[in-house]
Amino acid sequence: MIIVPEREIAWLVSDADCFAAVERVFASMAKKSASNLPVVREAIGHLDAIYGVKSGIDREGLVLGLKSGGFWPNNVSRGLTNHQSTIMLFNADTGECRAVVGANLLTALRTAAASAISIKYLSRPDSKVLGIIGAGHQSTFQLKAALQQRAFEKVVGWNIVPQHLARLETVAAEHGLPFERVDLDTLGAQADVIITITSSFDPILRAGQVRPGTHLACMGTDTKGKQEVDARLLANATVFTDEVAQAVTMGETQHAVAEGLVDASAIIAIGAVINGDHSGRVSAEEITLFDGTGVALQDLAVASVAVERAVATGVATTIAF
Ligand code: NAD
C-alpha cells in the first residue's frame, strides 16, 4: 500500500494536472463510465463537526476509492484548516487498498479546477472582469485557477468581513491585476464571471444584480440548507453542474427545485459540454451558472495523479498491508 502524505502534495501535483484530471473525469461521468456513489454526510455530535464519506468508481481509468473527512469548525484555533480529509484508493480488480493520500490541498485544487473548467467552457471568451464573493480558505485557489482561463483585466471582490479580502488582493497583485473591494451591486454590474465561495445559508446575490451574459460558478453550497444566490437568479440561468443528483439535493440548485422554479431535467452535466454532446453557452446574453457541488470522482482523479507522481519520483512510502 502506498502512502502519499499531505506535505508532499504541493510539489507533486500542479493546478494544470488537477484541471486535466477533473476535466477527464467530468467527461467520463457524462458518458456514464464513471459513477459517484451515495454520499454520507452527518453531524457527529462532537465539537459541532460534520463528517462524511464520498466514494466512486471510474470504470474507464479503473479508479475506485473514497474521500473521508469533513468540517471541524474549531480547527482554526488549533492552527489547522477546518476542512480535513483523506483519500483511499482501492484496486478496482481486487478491492485491495492501493493508496492513502492526504487530501486537504487536493480538495482545494480539485474544487478550483471544477470552477475553472466551467469558466473555460461556459463564460464569454471576451470576459474581462472577474468577481469573487467569499474570502475564506478556498477563495485564493479559486481565484488563481480562474485567472488561467480568460484574459481578465480586473478582479472585484466582496466578503461579509471585508478585511479578509486582503488575501485575494495579494493573489491579484501577484498576477499583475488590479483588485477592487466593491458592494454586491457594483460586483454584479461589472463582473463577466462571478465565483461564489462562501459558507452562507442565505442568498447573497440577487437576480437583479447580475447582468445578461454573466457566467456564475457557485462553489460554496455543498450541503443541504446552504445557499449563495437567490433561487430566481438560478431560475433565470442555464444551469450546469458536476452531478445532477447532488445539485438538486445539496447544491445551489436545491432551493430553485424545492420552490418549483426549476426542474431537475433542465440541469445539464458539464461533462456533456466537455464531450461535445451539449453546446454549452448559446448566446452572449445568456446567464450560465455552474453548480459545483463537489464529487468523489474529482478527489479520486487528482489523488491518482498524486500517487503516480509519488511513485515516479520515489517519495511514496510503500508498506505491506
Ligand atoms: P471558510 O470557512 O474558510 O470561508 C468561508 C467564507 O464564507 C468566508 O469568506 C466567510 O466570510 C464567508 N461567509 C460565512 N458566512 C457567511 C454568510 N452568512 N454570508 C456571506 N458570507 C459568509 O470556508 P472555505 O474552506 O473557504 O469554504 C467555503 C465554502 O465552500 C464552504 O461552504 C465549503 O463547505 C465549500 N466547499 C465546497 C466545495 C465543493 O466542491 N463545492 C469544496 C470545498 C469547500
Coordinates of C-alpha atoms and ligand atoms in Angstrom, one line a residue:
M1 CA 0.0 0.0 0.0
I2 CA 1.3 3.5 -1.0
I3 CA 1.1 6.4 1.4
V4 CA 1.3 10.0 0.0
P5 CA 1.4 12.4 2.9
E6 CA -0.3 15.8 2.8
R7 CA 3.1 17.6 2.9
E8 CA 4.2 16.2 -0.5
I9 CA 1.1 17.1 -2.5
A10 CA 2.0 20.8 -3.2
W11 CA 5.0 19.9 -5.3
L12 CA 3.7 16.6 -6.7
V13 CA 0.5 17.9 -8.3
S14 CA 0.1 21.2 -10.3
D15 CA -3.1 23.2 -11.0
A16 CA -2.8 22.1 -14.6
D17 CA -2.7 18.4 -13.5
C18 CA -5.8 18.9 -11.5
F19 CA -7.6 20.7 -14.3
A20 CA -6.9 17.9 -16.8
A21 CA -7.8 15.1 -14.3
V22 CA -11.1 16.7 -13.3
E23 CA -12.0 17.6 -16.9
R24 CA -11.4 14.0 -17.9
V25 CA -13.5 12.5 -15.1
F26 CA -16.4 15.0 -15.7
A27 CA -16.4 13.8 -19.3
S28 CA -16.4 10.2 -18.1
M29 CA -19.3 10.8 -15.7
A30 CA -21.4 12.3 -18.5
K31 CA -20.7 9.1 -20.6
K32 CA -21.8 7.0 -17.6
S33 CA -18.4 5.3 -17.5
A34 CA -17.8 6.8 -14.0
S35 CA -20.2 6.9 -11.1
N36 CA -20.4 8.7 -7.8
L37 CA -21.9 6.5 -5.0
P38 CA -24.4 7.8 -2.4
V39 CA -22.8 10.4 -0.1
V40 CA -22.8 10.1 3.7
R41 CA -22.6 13.4 5.5
E42 CA -23.6 13.7 9.2
A43 CA -23.2 15.8 12.3
I44 CA -21.2 13.5 14.6
G45 CA -22.4 15.1 17.8
H46 CA -18.9 16.1 18.9
L47 CA -17.3 19.6 18.6
D48 CA -20.0 20.6 16.0
A49 CA -18.1 18.6 13.4
I50 CA -19.7 17.3 10.2
Y51 CA -18.2 14.0 9.0
G52 CA -18.7 12.4 5.6
V53 CA -17.7 9.8 3.1
K54 CA -17.8 10.3 -0.7
S55 CA -16.9 7.4 -2.9
G56 CA -17.0 6.5 -6.6
I57 CA -15.7 4.3 -9.4
D58 CA -14.2 5.4 -12.7
R59 CA -14.6 2.3 -15.0
E60 CA -12.5 3.9 -17.7
G61 CA -9.5 4.8 -15.6
L62 CA -10.2 1.9 -13.2
V63 CA -10.1 4.3 -10.2
L64 CA -12.1 3.1 -7.2
G65 CA -12.0 4.8 -3.8
L66 CA -13.4 7.2 -1.2
K67 CA -12.7 10.5 0.5
S68 CA -13.5 10.6 4.1
G69 CA -13.4 13.7 6.4
G70 CA -15.4 16.8 6.8
F71 CA -15.6 20.1 8.6
W72 CA -14.4 20.8 12.2
P73 CA -15.3 24.4 12.9
N74 CA -12.9 24.9 15.8
N75 CA -9.8 23.7 14.0
V76 CA -8.6 27.2 13.2
S77 CA -8.0 27.8 16.9
R78 CA -5.7 24.8 16.8
G79 CA -3.8 26.0 13.8
L80 CA -5.4 23.6 11.5
T81 CA -7.7 24.1 8.5
N82 CA -11.4 23.4 9.2
H83 CA -11.8 21.0 6.3
Q84 CA -9.9 17.7 7.0
S85 CA -9.9 14.8 4.6
T86 CA -8.1 11.7 3.4
I87 CA -8.5 9.7 0.2
M88 CA -8.2 6.0 0.0
L89 CA -7.8 4.3 -3.4
F90 CA -8.6 0.6 -4.0
N91 CA -7.5 -1.8 -6.6
A92 CA -10.7 -2.0 -8.8
D93 CA -9.9 -5.6 -9.8
T94 CA -9.4 -7.0 -6.3
G95 CA -10.7 -4.4 -3.7
E96 CA -7.3 -4.3 -2.0
C97 CA -6.3 -0.9 -0.6
R98 CA -3.8 0.6 -3.0
A99 CA -3.1 4.0 -1.5
V100 CA -3.8 6.5 1.2
V101 CA -3.4 10.1 0.2
G102 CA -3.6 13.4 2.2
A103 CA -6.5 15.3 0.7
N104 CA -6.7 18.8 2.2
L105 CA -4.8 20.6 -0.5
L106 CA -6.1 18.2 -3.2
T107 CA -9.7 19.2 -2.1
A108 CA -8.9 22.9 -2.7
L109 CA -7.2 22.2 -6.0
R110 CA -9.9 19.9 -7.4
T111 CA -12.6 22.4 -6.3
A112 CA -10.8 25.3 -8.0
A113 CA -10.3 23.1 -11.1
A114 CA -14.1 22.5 -11.3
S115 CA -15.0 26.2 -11.4
A116 CA -12.1 26.9 -13.8
I117 CA -13.4 24.2 -16.1
S118 CA -16.8 25.9 -16.0
I119 CA -15.2 29.2 -16.9
K120 CA -13.4 27.6 -19.8
Y121 CA -16.5 26.0 -21.3
L122 CA -19.2 28.5 -20.3
S123 CA -18.0 32.0 -19.8
R124 CA -17.9 34.5 -22.7
P125 CA -14.5 34.4 -24.3
D126 CA -14.3 38.2 -24.1
S127 CA -14.8 38.2 -20.3
K128 CA -12.6 40.9 -18.7
V129 CA -13.8 41.4 -15.1
L130 CA -13.7 38.5 -12.6
G131 CA -15.9 38.9 -9.5
I132 CA -15.4 36.8 -6.4
I133 CA -17.7 36.5 -3.4
G134 CA -16.1 35.0 -0.4
A135 CA -12.6 35.3 1.0
G136 CA -12.1 32.1 3.1
H137 CA -9.6 29.2 2.7
Q138 CA -10.8 28.1 -0.8
S139 CA -11.0 31.6 -2.3
T140 CA -7.4 32.0 -3.3
F141 CA -7.3 28.7 -5.0
Q142 CA -10.5 29.6 -6.9
L143 CA -9.0 33.0 -7.9
K144 CA -5.7 31.5 -9.1
A145 CA -7.4 28.8 -11.2
A146 CA -9.9 31.2 -12.7
L147 CA -7.2 33.7 -13.8
Q148 CA -5.7 31.0 -16.1
Q149 CA -8.9 30.7 -18.1
R150 CA -9.6 34.2 -19.6
A151 CA -7.6 37.4 -20.2
F152 CA -9.1 39.1 -17.1
E153 CA -8.1 42.7 -16.6
K154 CA -9.5 43.3 -13.2
V155 CA -10.8 41.5 -10.1
V156 CA -13.7 42.8 -8.0
G157 CA -14.4 41.1 -4.6
W158 CA -17.0 41.2 -1.8
N159 CA -16.8 39.4 1.5
I160 CA -19.0 39.7 4.6
V161 CA -15.9 40.6 6.5
P162 CA -14.2 43.0 4.1
Q163 CA -10.7 42.8 5.8
H164 CA -10.4 39.2 4.7
L165 CA -10.3 40.3 1.0
A166 CA -6.7 41.2 1.6
R167 CA -5.7 37.6 0.7
L168 CA -7.4 38.0 -2.7
E169 CA -5.8 41.4 -3.3
T170 CA -2.4 39.7 -2.8
V171 CA -3.2 37.0 -5.4
A172 CA -4.5 39.5 -7.9
A173 CA -1.3 41.6 -7.4
E174 CA 0.8 38.5 -8.0
H175 CA -0.9 38.2 -11.3
G176 CA -0.4 41.9 -12.1
L177 CA -4.1 42.7 -11.8
P178 CA -6.0 45.5 -10.0
F179 CA -8.3 44.4 -7.3
E180 CA -11.3 46.5 -6.0
R181 CA -13.4 45.8 -2.9
V182 CA -16.9 46.6 -4.0
D183 CA -20.5 46.2 -2.9
L184 CA -22.7 43.5 -4.4
D185 CA -24.5 45.9 -6.9
T186 CA -21.2 47.0 -8.3
L187 CA -19.8 43.5 -8.4
G188 CA -22.8 42.3 -10.4
A189 CA -22.7 45.3 -12.7
Q190 CA -19.1 44.9 -13.6
A191 CA -18.2 41.2 -13.5
D192 CA -18.4 39.0 -16.6
V193 CA -17.6 35.9 -14.4
I194 CA -18.6 35.6 -10.8
I195 CA -17.4 32.9 -8.4
T196 CA -19.2 32.4 -5.1
I197 CA -17.3 30.5 -2.5
T198 CA -18.9 31.1 0.9
S199 CA -20.5 29.0 3.6
S200 CA -23.6 31.1 3.6
F201 CA -27.1 29.7 4.4
D202 CA -28.9 32.6 2.9
P203 CA -28.8 34.1 -0.7
I204 CA -26.1 36.7 -1.1
L205 CA -26.5 37.7 -4.7
R206 CA -30.0 38.6 -6.1
A207 CA -31.4 38.2 -9.7
G208 CA -31.4 41.9 -10.4
Q209 CA -27.8 42.3 -9.5
V210 CA -26.4 40.1 -12.3
R211 CA -26.3 41.3 -15.9
P212 CA -27.0 39.3 -19.1
G213 CA -24.1 37.3 -20.4
T214 CA -22.6 36.6 -16.9
H215 CA -21.2 33.2 -16.0
L216 CA -21.5 32.2 -12.3
A217 CA -19.6 29.4 -10.7
C218 CA -21.4 28.7 -7.4
M219 CA -19.0 26.6 -5.4
G220 CA -19.8 27.1 -1.8
T221 CA -23.1 25.2 -1.5
D222 CA -22.2 21.6 -0.8
T223 CA -24.7 20.8 1.9
K224 CA -28.5 20.8 2.4
G225 CA -29.6 24.3 3.5
K226 CA -26.6 26.3 2.3
Q227 CA -27.3 29.0 -0.3
E228 CA -25.4 31.7 -2.1
V229 CA -27.7 33.0 -4.8
D230 CA -31.4 33.9 -5.0
A231 CA -33.4 30.9 -6.4
R232 CA -34.8 33.3 -9.1
L233 CA -31.3 34.1 -10.3
L234 CA -30.7 30.4 -10.7
A235 CA -34.1 30.0 -12.5
N236 CA -33.1 32.8 -15.0
A237 CA -29.9 31.0 -15.8
T238 CA -28.9 27.9 -17.9
V239 CA -27.7 25.6 -15.1
F240 CA -24.8 23.2 -15.5
T241 CA -23.4 21.0 -12.7
D242 CA -20.9 18.3 -11.9
E243 CA -23.6 15.8 -10.8
V244 CA -27.3 16.5 -11.3
A245 CA -28.3 14.2 -8.4
Q246 CA -26.1 16.2 -6.0
A247 CA -27.1 19.6 -7.4
V248 CA -30.8 19.1 -6.7
T249 CA -30.3 17.7 -3.2
M250 CA -27.3 19.5 -1.7
G251 CA -26.1 22.0 -4.3
E252 CA -27.1 25.6 -5.1
T253 CA -29.9 24.2 -7.3
Q254 CA -31.7 22.6 -4.3
H255 CA -33.6 25.8 -3.5
A256 CA -34.9 26.6 -7.0
V257 CA -36.0 22.9 -7.3
A258 CA -37.8 23.0 -3.9
E259 CA -39.6 26.2 -4.9
G260 CA -40.7 24.6 -8.2
L261 CA -38.8 27.2 -10.2
V262 CA -36.5 24.7 -11.9
D263 CA -37.0 21.0 -12.9
A264 CA -34.1 18.6 -12.4
S265 CA -34.4 17.5 -16.0
A266 CA -33.3 21.0 -17.2
I267 CA -29.9 20.8 -15.4
I268 CA -27.0 19.9 -17.7
A269 CA -24.0 17.9 -16.7
I270 CA -20.9 19.9 -17.6
G271 CA -19.3 16.6 -18.8
A272 CA -21.8 16.7 -21.7
V273 CA -20.3 20.1 -22.8
I274 CA -16.8 18.8 -22.4
N275 CA -17.7 15.7 -24.6
G276 CA -19.3 18.0 -27.2
D277 CA -22.8 16.5 -26.6
H278 CA -24.2 19.8 -25.4
S279 CA -23.3 23.2 -26.9
G280 CA -22.9 25.0 -23.6
R281 CA -23.5 28.7 -23.8
V282 CA -25.6 29.6 -26.9
S283 CA -25.6 33.4 -26.8
A284 CA -23.7 36.3 -25.4
E285 CA -26.8 37.4 -23.5
E286 CA -27.4 34.1 -21.7
I287 CA -26.6 33.8 -18.0
T288 CA -24.8 30.5 -17.3
L289 CA -24.5 29.1 -13.8
F290 CA -22.3 26.2 -12.8
D291 CA -23.4 24.5 -9.6
G292 CA -20.2 22.9 -8.3
T293 CA -21.3 20.5 -5.6
G294 CA -18.0 18.6 -5.3
V295 CA -18.0 14.9 -6.2
A296 CA -15.8 12.0 -5.1
L297 CA -14.6 11.3 -8.6
Q298 CA -12.9 14.7 -8.6
D299 CA -11.0 13.7 -5.5
L300 CA -10.1 10.2 -6.8
A301 CA -8.9 11.6 -10.1
V302 CA -6.5 14.1 -8.5
A303 CA -5.4 11.5 -5.9
S304 CA -4.5 9.1 -8.7
V305 CA -2.2 11.7 -10.3
A306 CA -0.6 12.3 -6.9
V307 CA 0.1 8.6 -6.4
E308 CA 1.5 8.2 -10.0
R309 CA 3.8 11.2 -9.3
A310 CA 4.8 10.0 -5.9
V311 CA 5.8 6.6 -7.2
A312 CA 7.6 8.0 -10.2
T313 CA 9.6 10.5 -8.0
G314 CA 10.3 8.0 -5.2
V315 CA 8.6 9.9 -2.4
A316 CA 5.8 7.3 -1.9
T317 CA 6.1 5.3 1.2
T318 CA 5.1 1.7 0.5
I319 CA 4.1 -0.7 3.2
A320 CA 3.0 -4.3 3.2
F321 CA -0.7 -4.4 4.1
Ligands
NAD1 P1 -14.0 29.3 5.1 O1 -14.7 29.0 6.4 O2 -12.5 29.4 5.1 O3 -14.6 30.6 4.5 C1 -16.0 30.8 4.5 C2 -16.3 32.1 3.7 O4 -17.7 32.3 3.7 C3 -15.7 33.3 4.3 O5 -15.4 34.2 3.2 C4 -16.8 33.9 5.1 O6 -16.7 35.3 5.4 C5 -18.0 33.6 4.2 N1 -19.3 33.5 4.9 C6 -19.6 32.8 6.0 N2 -20.8 33.0 6.4 C7 -21.4 33.9 5.5 C8 -22.6 34.5 5.3 N3 -23.7 34.2 6.2 N4 -22.8 35.3 4.3 C9 -21.8 35.6 3.5 N5 -20.6 35.1 3.6 C10 -20.4 34.2 4.6 O7 -14.5 28.1 4.1 P2 -13.8 27.6 2.8 O8 -12.9 26.5 3.1 O9 -13.3 28.8 2.0 O10 -15.1 27.0 2.0 C11 -16.1 27.9 1.5 C12 -17.3 27.1 1.2 O11 -17.0 26.2 0.1 C13 -17.9 26.2 2.3 O12 -19.3 26.2 2.3 C14 -17.4 24.8 2.0 O13 -18.2 23.8 2.5 C15 -17.5 24.9 0.5 N6 -16.7 23.9 -0.3 C16 -17.2 23.4 -1.4 C17 -16.5 22.5 -2.2 C18 -17.1 22.0 -3.5 O14 -16.6 21.0 -4.1 N7 -18.1 22.6 -4.0 C19 -15.2 22.1 -1.8 C20 -14.7 22.6 -0.6 C21 -15.4 23.6 0.1

